[in-house]
PDB file of C-alpha atoms and ligand atoms in Angstrom:
ATOM      1  CA  MET A  18      -7.851  11.780 -13.542  1.00  0.00           C
ATOM      2  CA  SER A  19      -4.303  10.314 -15.018  1.00  0.00           C
ATOM      3  CA  CYS A  20      -2.652   8.708 -11.474  1.00  0.00           C
ATOM      4  CA  ILE A  21      -3.542   4.941 -12.178  1.00  0.00           C
ATOM      5  CA  PHE A  22      -3.512   4.361  -8.199  1.00  0.00           C
ATOM      6  CA  CYS A  23      -6.979   6.928  -8.242  1.00  0.00           C
ATOM      7  CA  LYS A  24      -8.094   4.733 -11.407  1.00  0.00           C
ATOM      8  CA  ILE A  25      -7.531   1.312  -9.897  1.00  0.00           C
ATOM      9  CA  ALA A  26      -9.511   3.051  -5.958  1.00  0.00           C
ATOM     10  CA  ALA A  27     -12.158   4.175  -8.359  1.00  0.00           C
ATOM     11  CA  LYS A  28     -12.444   0.550 -10.180  1.00  0.00           C
ATOM     12  CA  GLU A  29     -11.811   2.125 -13.676  1.00  0.00           C
ATOM     13  CA  VAL A  30      -8.899  -0.152 -13.878  1.00  0.00           C
ATOM     14  CA  LYS A  31      -9.089  -4.055 -12.870  1.00  0.00           C
ATOM     15  CA  SER A  32      -6.623  -4.680  -9.915  1.00  0.00           C
ATOM     16  CA  SER A  33      -6.792  -7.594  -7.657  1.00  0.00           C
ATOM     17  CA  VAL A  34      -8.703  -6.033  -4.478  1.00  0.00           C
ATOM     18  CA  VAL A  35      -8.227  -8.161  -1.190  1.00  0.00           C
ATOM     19  CA  GLY A  36      -9.772  -5.759   0.732  1.00  0.00           C
ATOM     20  CA  GLU A  37     -11.404  -2.097   0.858  1.00  0.00           C
ATOM     21  CA  THR A  38     -12.963   0.047   3.588  1.00  0.00           C
ATOM     22  CA  GLU A  39     -14.649   3.425   3.079  1.00  0.00           C
ATOM     23  CA  ARG A  40     -11.119   5.533   3.059  1.00  0.00           C
ATOM     24  CA  PHE A  41      -8.742   2.502   1.840  1.00  0.00           C
ATOM     25  CA  ILE A  42      -8.091  -0.138  -0.527  1.00  0.00           C
ATOM     26  CA  VAL A  43      -5.770  -3.008  -0.515  1.00  0.00           C
ATOM     27  CA  ILE A  44      -4.767  -4.823  -3.392  1.00  0.00           C
ATOM     28  CA  LYS A  45      -2.169  -7.286  -4.281  1.00  0.00           C
ATOM     29  CA  ASP A  46       1.150  -5.694  -6.102  1.00  0.00           C
ATOM     30  CA  ILE A  47       1.540  -6.583  -9.694  1.00  0.00           C
ATOM     31  CA  ASN A  48       5.186  -7.587  -9.268  1.00  0.00           C
ATOM     32  CA  PRO A  49       5.440  -9.071  -6.014  1.00  0.00           C
ATOM     33  CA  GLN A  50       8.561  -9.196  -4.001  1.00  0.00           C
ATOM     34  CA  ALA A  51       7.684 -11.515  -1.461  1.00  0.00           C
ATOM     35  CA  PRO A  52       4.925 -14.688  -1.360  1.00  0.00           C
ATOM     36  CA  THR A  53       2.271 -11.652   0.211  1.00  0.00           C
ATOM     37  CA  HIS A  54       3.027  -8.338  -1.502  1.00  0.00           C
ATOM     38  CA  LEU A  55       0.079  -6.098  -0.669  1.00  0.00           C
ATOM     39  CA  LEU A  56      -0.583  -2.423  -1.414  1.00  0.00           C
ATOM     40  CA  ILE A  57      -2.869  -0.557   1.101  1.00  0.00           C
ATOM     41  CA  MET A  58      -3.687   3.001  -0.137  1.00  0.00           C
ATOM     42  CA  PRO A  59      -6.034   5.562   0.546  1.00  0.00           C
ATOM     43  CA  LYS A  60      -8.556   6.492  -2.062  1.00  0.00           C
ATOM     44  CA  GLU A  61      -7.857  10.081  -1.654  1.00  0.00           C
ATOM     45  CA  HIS A  62      -5.180  11.094  -3.743  1.00  0.00           C
ATOM     46  CA  PHE A  63      -1.854  12.633  -1.825  1.00  0.00           C
ATOM     47  CA  SER A  64       0.840  11.954  -4.305  1.00  0.00           C
ATOM     48  CA  SER A  65       3.146  10.858  -1.780  1.00  0.00           C
ATOM     49  CA  LEU A  66       3.216  11.004   2.543  1.00  0.00           C
ATOM     50  CA  VAL A  67       4.872  14.142   2.526  1.00  0.00           C
ATOM     51  CA  GLU A  68       1.708  15.691   0.832  1.00  0.00           C
ATOM     52  CA  CYS A  69      -0.723  14.334   3.351  1.00  0.00           C
ATOM     53  CA  ASN A  70      -1.000  16.247   6.684  1.00  0.00           C
ATOM     54  CA  ASP A  71      -4.223  14.110   7.912  1.00  0.00           C
ATOM     55  CA  GLY A  72      -2.879  12.256  10.700  1.00  0.00           C
ATOM     56  CA  SER A  73      -5.923  10.530  11.215  1.00  0.00           C
ATOM     57  CA  LEU A  74      -6.194   8.938   7.541  1.00  0.00           C
ATOM     58  CA  LEU A  75      -2.398   7.560   8.260  1.00  0.00           C
ATOM     59  CA  GLY A  76      -2.909   6.153  11.373  1.00  0.00           C
ATOM     60  CA  GLY A  77      -5.663   4.693   9.641  1.00  0.00           C
ATOM     61  CA  MET A  78      -3.290   3.376   7.067  1.00  0.00           C
ATOM     62  CA  LEU A  79      -1.061   1.598  10.125  1.00  0.00           C
ATOM     63  CA  GLU A  80      -4.305   0.241  11.495  1.00  0.00           C
ATOM     64  CA  THR A  81      -5.708  -1.454   8.466  1.00  0.00           C
ATOM     65  CA  ALA A  82      -2.233  -2.591   7.633  1.00  0.00           C
ATOM     66  CA  LYS A  83      -2.503  -4.595  10.839  1.00  0.00           C
ATOM     67  CA  ALA A  84      -6.036  -5.538  10.571  1.00  0.00           C
ATOM     68  CA  VAL A  85      -5.165  -7.131   7.083  1.00  0.00           C
ATOM     69  CA  ALA A  86      -1.788  -8.852   8.465  1.00  0.00           C
ATOM     70  CA  LYS A  87      -4.183 -10.470  11.223  1.00  0.00           C
ATOM     71  CA  ASP A  88      -6.400 -11.608   8.318  1.00  0.00           C
ATOM     72  CA  LEU A  89      -3.699 -12.941   6.552  1.00  0.00           C
ATOM     73  CA  GLY A  90      -2.445 -14.635   9.598  1.00  0.00           C
ATOM     74  CA  VAL A  91       1.015 -13.398   9.395  1.00  0.00           C
ATOM     75  CA  ASP A  92       0.587 -11.090  12.514  1.00  0.00           C
ATOM     76  CA  GLU A  93       2.597 -13.825  14.718  1.00  0.00           C
ATOM     77  CA  ARG A  94       5.516 -14.384  12.303  1.00  0.00           C
ATOM     78  CA  GLY A  95       5.412 -11.011  11.228  1.00  0.00           C
ATOM     79  CA  PHE A  96       5.669  -8.345   8.343  1.00  0.00           C
ATOM     80  CA  ARG A  97       7.222  -5.283   6.459  1.00  0.00           C
ATOM     81  CA  LEU A  98       5.745  -2.267   5.683  1.00  0.00           C
ATOM     82  CA  ILE A  99       7.462   0.108   3.595  1.00  0.00           C
ATOM     83  CA  ILE A 100       6.565   3.710   2.210  1.00  0.00           C
ATOM     84  CA  ASN A 101       8.962   4.516  -0.570  1.00  0.00           C
ATOM     85  CA  THR A 102       8.738   8.342  -0.527  1.00  0.00           C
ATOM     86  CA  LYS A 103       9.712  10.444  -3.905  1.00  0.00           C
ATOM     87  CA  GLU A 104      12.259   9.728  -6.348  1.00  0.00           C
ATOM     88  CA  GLU A 105      15.315   8.859  -3.948  1.00  0.00           C
ATOM     89  CA  GLY A 106      13.071   7.052  -1.933  1.00  0.00           C
ATOM     90  CA  GLY A 107      12.488   4.775  -4.677  1.00  0.00           C
ATOM     91  CA  GLN A 108       8.645   6.337  -5.361  1.00  0.00           C
ATOM     92  CA  THR A 109       7.283   4.893  -8.657  1.00  0.00           C
ATOM     93  CA  VAL A 110       3.788   5.479  -8.387  1.00  0.00           C
ATOM     94  CA  PHE A 111       3.087   8.765  -7.068  1.00  0.00           C
ATOM     95  CA  HIS A 112      -0.003   8.140  -5.120  1.00  0.00           C
ATOM     96  CA  LEU A 113       0.692   7.173  -1.405  1.00  0.00           C
ATOM     97  CA  HIS A 114       0.718   3.676  -0.787  1.00  0.00           C
ATOM     98  CA  MET A 115       2.040   1.310   1.793  1.00  0.00           C
ATOM     99  CA  HIS A 116       3.576  -2.026   1.201  1.00  0.00           C
ATOM    100  CA  LEU A 117       2.867  -5.188   3.320  1.00  0.00           C
ATOM    101  CA  LEU A 118       5.803  -7.789   2.695  1.00  0.00           C
ATOM    102  CA  ALA A 119       5.387 -11.197   4.007  1.00  0.00           C
ATOM    103  CA  GLY A 120       5.767 -15.146   3.707  1.00  0.00           C
ATOM    104  CA  ARG A 121       9.497 -14.877   3.720  1.00  0.00           C
ATOM    105  CA  ALA A 122      12.186 -14.292   5.910  1.00  0.00           C
ATOM    106  CA  LEU A 123      12.786 -10.444   5.226  1.00  0.00           C
ATOM    107  CA  ALA A 124      15.331  -9.504   7.625  1.00  0.00           C
ATOM    108  CA  GLY A 125      18.570  -7.832   6.393  1.00  0.00           C
ATOM    109  CA  LYS A 126      16.934  -6.493   3.595  1.00  0.00           C
ATOM    110  CA  MET A 127      14.977  -3.099   3.107  1.00  0.00           C
ATOM    111  CA  GLY A 128      12.256  -4.845   1.098  1.00  0.00           C
TER     112      GLY A 128
HETATM  113  P1  LIG B 229       6.487   2.327  -4.992  1.00  0.00           P
HETATM  114  O1  LIG B 229       7.741   1.871  -5.893  1.00  0.00           O
HETATM  115  O2  LIG B 229       6.407   2.133  -3.638  1.00  0.00           O
HETATM  116  O3  LIG B 229       5.701   3.351  -5.988  1.00  0.00           O
HETATM  117  O4  LIG B 229       5.787   0.941  -5.460  1.00  0.00           O
HETATM  118  C1  LIG B 229       4.834   0.922  -6.748  1.00  0.00           C
HETATM  119  C2  LIG B 229       4.240  -0.776  -6.432  1.00  0.00           C
HETATM  120  O5  LIG B 229       3.096  -0.322  -7.452  1.00  0.00           O
HETATM  121  C3  LIG B 229       5.538  -1.495  -7.427  1.00  0.00           C
HETATM  122  O6  LIG B 229       5.685  -2.499  -6.456  1.00  0.00           O
HETATM  123  C4  LIG B 229       4.492  -1.988  -8.502  1.00  0.00           C
HETATM  124  O7  LIG B 229       4.826  -3.346  -9.106  1.00  0.00           O
HETATM  125  C5  LIG B 229       3.189  -1.948  -8.424  1.00  0.00           C
HETATM  126  N1  LIG B 229       2.224  -1.779  -9.238  1.00  0.00           N
HETATM  127  C6  LIG B 229       2.374  -0.461 -10.318  1.00  0.00           C
HETATM  128  N2  LIG B 229       1.116  -0.920 -10.880  1.00  0.00           N
HETATM  129  C7  LIG B 229       0.088  -1.534 -10.478  1.00  0.00           C
HETATM  130  C8  LIG B 229      -1.269  -2.347 -10.432  1.00  0.00           C
HETATM  131  N3  LIG B 229      -1.676  -1.816 -11.826  1.00  0.00           N
HETATM  132  N4  LIG B 229      -1.375  -3.068  -9.960  1.00  0.00           N
HETATM  133  C9  LIG B 229      -0.995  -3.552  -8.682  1.00  0.00           C
HETATM  134  N5  LIG B 229       0.213  -3.207  -8.759  1.00  0.00           N
HETATM  135  C10 LIG B 229       0.968  -2.362  -9.248  1.00  0.00           C
HETATM  136 ZN1  LIG B 230      -4.005   8.940  -7.265  1.00  0.00          ZN
END
């Protein structure tokens, strides 16, 4: 297995884990673009959003993001979710993940 996020999900590579469920792991981004910058990823490997046809898993990823935002107390002020998809979408790690950005005004910027 060569995927860095699979290794993180399997705890073979250290990361800053902020939460975990049966299907998802939530970690701090190593190169934060906002005061809060988390990555929400399924433990199961999908190389991008396009390869994932599991609607329940995709819905669960949004529910997880919402729950995390609430836990962090940013659900009132707001936050931004981003799924960069494939090369032209700016994806650099090819294991499906969602960015959660919060803690500063993000309006007008695309992440
Ligand atoms: P993307 O460009 O959407 O594929 O996002 C990949 C994100 O993963 C980037 O924001 C990186 O900073 C982050 N990243 C890469 N390697 C790690 C790692 N080992 N631990 C935490 N975040 C990482
Ligand atoms: Zn993977």
